[in-house]
Short mmCIF file of C-alpha atoms in Angstrom, two decimals:
data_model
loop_
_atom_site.label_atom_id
_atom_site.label_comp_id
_atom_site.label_asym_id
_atom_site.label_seq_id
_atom_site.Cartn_x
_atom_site.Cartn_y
_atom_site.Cartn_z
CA UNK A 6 0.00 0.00 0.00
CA UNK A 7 1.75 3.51 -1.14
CA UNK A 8 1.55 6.43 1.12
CA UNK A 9 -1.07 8.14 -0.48
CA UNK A 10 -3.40 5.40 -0.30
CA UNK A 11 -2.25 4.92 3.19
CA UNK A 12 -2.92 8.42 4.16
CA UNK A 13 -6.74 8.32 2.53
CA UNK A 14 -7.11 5.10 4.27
CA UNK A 15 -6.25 6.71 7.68
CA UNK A 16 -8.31 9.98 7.18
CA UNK A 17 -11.52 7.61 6.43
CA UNK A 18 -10.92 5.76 9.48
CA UNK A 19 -10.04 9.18 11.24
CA UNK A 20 -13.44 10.64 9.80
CA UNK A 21 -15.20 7.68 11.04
CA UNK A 22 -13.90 7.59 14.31
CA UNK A 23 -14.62 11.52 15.18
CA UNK A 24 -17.86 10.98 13.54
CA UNK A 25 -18.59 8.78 16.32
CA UNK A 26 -16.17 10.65 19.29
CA UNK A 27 -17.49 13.84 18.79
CA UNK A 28 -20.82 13.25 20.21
CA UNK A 29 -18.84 12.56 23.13
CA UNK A 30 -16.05 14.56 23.15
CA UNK A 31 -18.37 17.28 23.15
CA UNK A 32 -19.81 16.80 26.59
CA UNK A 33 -16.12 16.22 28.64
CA UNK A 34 -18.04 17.22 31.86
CA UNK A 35 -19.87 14.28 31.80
CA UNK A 36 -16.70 11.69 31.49
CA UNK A 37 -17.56 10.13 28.50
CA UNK A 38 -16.00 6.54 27.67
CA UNK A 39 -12.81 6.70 25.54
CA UNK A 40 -12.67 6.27 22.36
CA UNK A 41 -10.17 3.32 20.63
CA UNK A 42 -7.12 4.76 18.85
CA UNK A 43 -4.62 2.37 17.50
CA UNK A 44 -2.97 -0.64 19.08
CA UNK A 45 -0.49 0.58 21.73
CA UNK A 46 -1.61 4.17 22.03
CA UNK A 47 -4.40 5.55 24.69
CA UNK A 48 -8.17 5.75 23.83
CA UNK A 49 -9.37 9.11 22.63
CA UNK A 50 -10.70 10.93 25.45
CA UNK A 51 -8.39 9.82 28.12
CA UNK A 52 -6.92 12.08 30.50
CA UNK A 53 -3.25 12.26 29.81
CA UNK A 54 -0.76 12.67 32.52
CA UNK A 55 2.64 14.14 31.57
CA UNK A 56 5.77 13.83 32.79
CA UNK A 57 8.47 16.09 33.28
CA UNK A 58 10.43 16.70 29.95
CA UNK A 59 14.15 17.48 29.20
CA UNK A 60 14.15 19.38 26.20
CA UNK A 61 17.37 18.73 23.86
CA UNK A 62 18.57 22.03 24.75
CA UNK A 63 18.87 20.71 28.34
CA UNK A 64 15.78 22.93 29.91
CA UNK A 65 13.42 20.83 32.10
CA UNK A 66 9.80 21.34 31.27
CA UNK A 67 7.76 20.44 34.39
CA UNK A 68 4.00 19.17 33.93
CA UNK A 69 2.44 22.60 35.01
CA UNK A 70 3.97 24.24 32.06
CA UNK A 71 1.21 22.60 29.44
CA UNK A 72 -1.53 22.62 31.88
CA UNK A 73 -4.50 25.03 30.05
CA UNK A 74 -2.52 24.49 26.99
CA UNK A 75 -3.28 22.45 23.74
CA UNK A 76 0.12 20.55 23.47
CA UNK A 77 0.45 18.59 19.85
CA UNK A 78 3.06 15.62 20.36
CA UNK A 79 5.38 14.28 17.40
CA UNK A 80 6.90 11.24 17.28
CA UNK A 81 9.82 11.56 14.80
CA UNK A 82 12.97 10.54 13.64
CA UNK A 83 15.86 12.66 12.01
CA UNK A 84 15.59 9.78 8.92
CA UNK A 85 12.06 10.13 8.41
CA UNK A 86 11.17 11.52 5.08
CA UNK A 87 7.93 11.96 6.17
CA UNK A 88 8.90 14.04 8.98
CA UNK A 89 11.21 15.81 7.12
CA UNK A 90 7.77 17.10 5.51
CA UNK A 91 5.68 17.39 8.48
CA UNK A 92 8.09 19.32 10.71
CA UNK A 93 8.49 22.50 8.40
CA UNK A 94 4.65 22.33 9.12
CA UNK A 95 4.62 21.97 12.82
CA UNK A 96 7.26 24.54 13.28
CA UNK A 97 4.68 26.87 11.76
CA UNK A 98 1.96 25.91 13.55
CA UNK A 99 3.95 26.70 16.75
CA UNK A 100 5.26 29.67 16.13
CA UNK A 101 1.99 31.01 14.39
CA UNK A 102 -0.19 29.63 17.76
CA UNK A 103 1.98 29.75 20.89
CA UNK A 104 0.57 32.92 21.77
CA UNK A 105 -2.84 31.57 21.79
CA UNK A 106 -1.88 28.70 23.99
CA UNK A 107 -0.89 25.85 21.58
CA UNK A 108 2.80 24.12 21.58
CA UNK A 109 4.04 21.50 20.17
CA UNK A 110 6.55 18.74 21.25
CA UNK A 111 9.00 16.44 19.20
CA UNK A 112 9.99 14.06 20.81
CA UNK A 113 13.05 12.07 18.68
CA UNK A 114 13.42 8.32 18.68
CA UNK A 115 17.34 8.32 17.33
CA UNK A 116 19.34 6.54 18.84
CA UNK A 117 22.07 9.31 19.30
CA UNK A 118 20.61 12.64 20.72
CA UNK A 119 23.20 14.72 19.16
CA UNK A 120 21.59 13.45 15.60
CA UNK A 121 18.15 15.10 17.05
CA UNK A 122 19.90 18.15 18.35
CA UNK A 123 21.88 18.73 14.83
CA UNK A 124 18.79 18.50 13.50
CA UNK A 125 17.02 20.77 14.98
CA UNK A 126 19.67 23.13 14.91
CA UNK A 127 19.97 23.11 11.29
CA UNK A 128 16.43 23.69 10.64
CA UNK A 129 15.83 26.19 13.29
CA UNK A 130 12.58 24.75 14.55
CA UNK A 131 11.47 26.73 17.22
CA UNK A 132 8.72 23.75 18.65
CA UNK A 133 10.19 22.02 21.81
CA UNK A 134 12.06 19.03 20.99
CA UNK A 135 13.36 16.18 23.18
CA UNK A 136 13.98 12.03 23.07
CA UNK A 137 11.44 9.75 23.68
CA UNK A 138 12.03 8.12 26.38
CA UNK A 139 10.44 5.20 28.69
CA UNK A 140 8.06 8.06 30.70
CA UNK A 141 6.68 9.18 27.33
CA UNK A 142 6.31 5.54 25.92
CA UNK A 143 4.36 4.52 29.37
CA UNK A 144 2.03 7.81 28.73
CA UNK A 145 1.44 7.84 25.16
CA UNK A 146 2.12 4.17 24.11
CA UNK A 147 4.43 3.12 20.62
CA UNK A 148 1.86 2.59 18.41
CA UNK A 149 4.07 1.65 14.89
CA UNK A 150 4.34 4.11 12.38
CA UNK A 151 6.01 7.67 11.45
CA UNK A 152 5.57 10.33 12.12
CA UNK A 153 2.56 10.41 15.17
CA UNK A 154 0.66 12.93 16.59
CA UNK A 155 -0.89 13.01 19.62
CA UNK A 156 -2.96 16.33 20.61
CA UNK A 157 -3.71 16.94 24.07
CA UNK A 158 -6.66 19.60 24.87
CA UNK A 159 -6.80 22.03 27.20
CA UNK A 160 -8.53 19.64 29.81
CA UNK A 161 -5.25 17.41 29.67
CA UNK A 162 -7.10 14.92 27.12
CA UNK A 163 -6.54 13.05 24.12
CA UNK A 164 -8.26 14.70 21.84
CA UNK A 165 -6.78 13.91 18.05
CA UNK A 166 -4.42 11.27 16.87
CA UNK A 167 -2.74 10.85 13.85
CA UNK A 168 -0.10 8.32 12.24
CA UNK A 169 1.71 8.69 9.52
CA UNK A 170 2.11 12.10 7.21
CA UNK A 171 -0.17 14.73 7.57
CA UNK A 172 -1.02 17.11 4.69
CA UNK A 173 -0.20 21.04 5.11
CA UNK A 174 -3.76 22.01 5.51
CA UNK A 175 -4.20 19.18 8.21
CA UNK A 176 -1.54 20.27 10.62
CA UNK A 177 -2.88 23.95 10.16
CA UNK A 178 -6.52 22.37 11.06
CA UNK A 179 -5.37 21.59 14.47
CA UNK A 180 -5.17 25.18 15.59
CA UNK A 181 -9.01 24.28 15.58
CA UNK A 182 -8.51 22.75 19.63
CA UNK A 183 -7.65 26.09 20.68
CA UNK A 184 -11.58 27.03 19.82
CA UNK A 185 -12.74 23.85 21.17
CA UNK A 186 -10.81 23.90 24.72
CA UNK A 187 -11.63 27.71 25.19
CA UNK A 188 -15.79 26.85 25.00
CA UNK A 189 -15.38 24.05 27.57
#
């Protein structure tokens, strides 16, 4: 299966899956079941708790930081085409949102942190970066696949997730959680 069928695959099954979550996504107050993902990551709707977070820069990010926040979480590698795609993206979703309350968060699985922090450097992201590590695997699961997105509302749940590539006009379409987490 190619990438682009992949990809239109994954947005059906996204489509369908939100078509049945939002009805109760909508009403958070009321603890609404979760929602199944993919195997190895949590359920939609889950309440995500986050660990502390050394950035590759060597700041420590503490929990509190992202609380009231929408935090989007990428799982990438340095080798990843498609993240070599997606990031450009991300980086411009954080810088054009941060303001507003959204963030994002790479978090690298090379093997050799230098590789991430080259990387970054070179590109001049300006979205938090750091390795994925044990804590984030026990939050947010490995589900297979590159790149993944996890986004985490305002009310510290799971409220999107993505695998593989997403188009331009999909990463810009996440902004839309900043709306959603400032009516609830």
């Amino acid at each position: 299966m190619n990438a682009c069928t992949r990809r239109r695959l994954l947005t059906a099954v996204g489509a369908a899956v939100a078509a049945v979550a939002a009805p109760r996504l909508a009403s958070a107050a009321t603890a609404a079941p979760p929602v199944a993902t993919a195997a190895g990551a949590p359920a939609l709707g889950t309440r995500i708790e986050l660990p502390p977070v050394r950035l590759l820069d060597g700041r420590e990010i503490e929990p509190a930081y992202w609380r009231g926040k929408v935090l989007v979480v990428e799982l990438w590698a340095t080798w990843c085409p498609f993240c070599g795609r997606q990031n450009p993206e991300l980086d411009k979703l954080h810088r054009a949102q941060m303001a507003s309350g959204l963030e994002v968060l790479g978090l690298s699985i090379d093997r050799n942190p230098d590789d991430a922090k080259r990387y970054m450097r070179e590109h001049r992201y300006a979205f938090h970066a750091a390795m994925f590590d044990p804590k984030w695997e026990a939050v947010l699961g490995r589900p297979k696949g590159l790149p993944i997105v996890w986004v985490i509302g305002r009310s510290g749940r799971l409220e999107q997730f993505e695998i593989g590539e997403m188009f331009p006009e999909d990463v810009a379409e996440l902004s839309r959680w900043l709306k959603q987490g400032a009516q609830g």
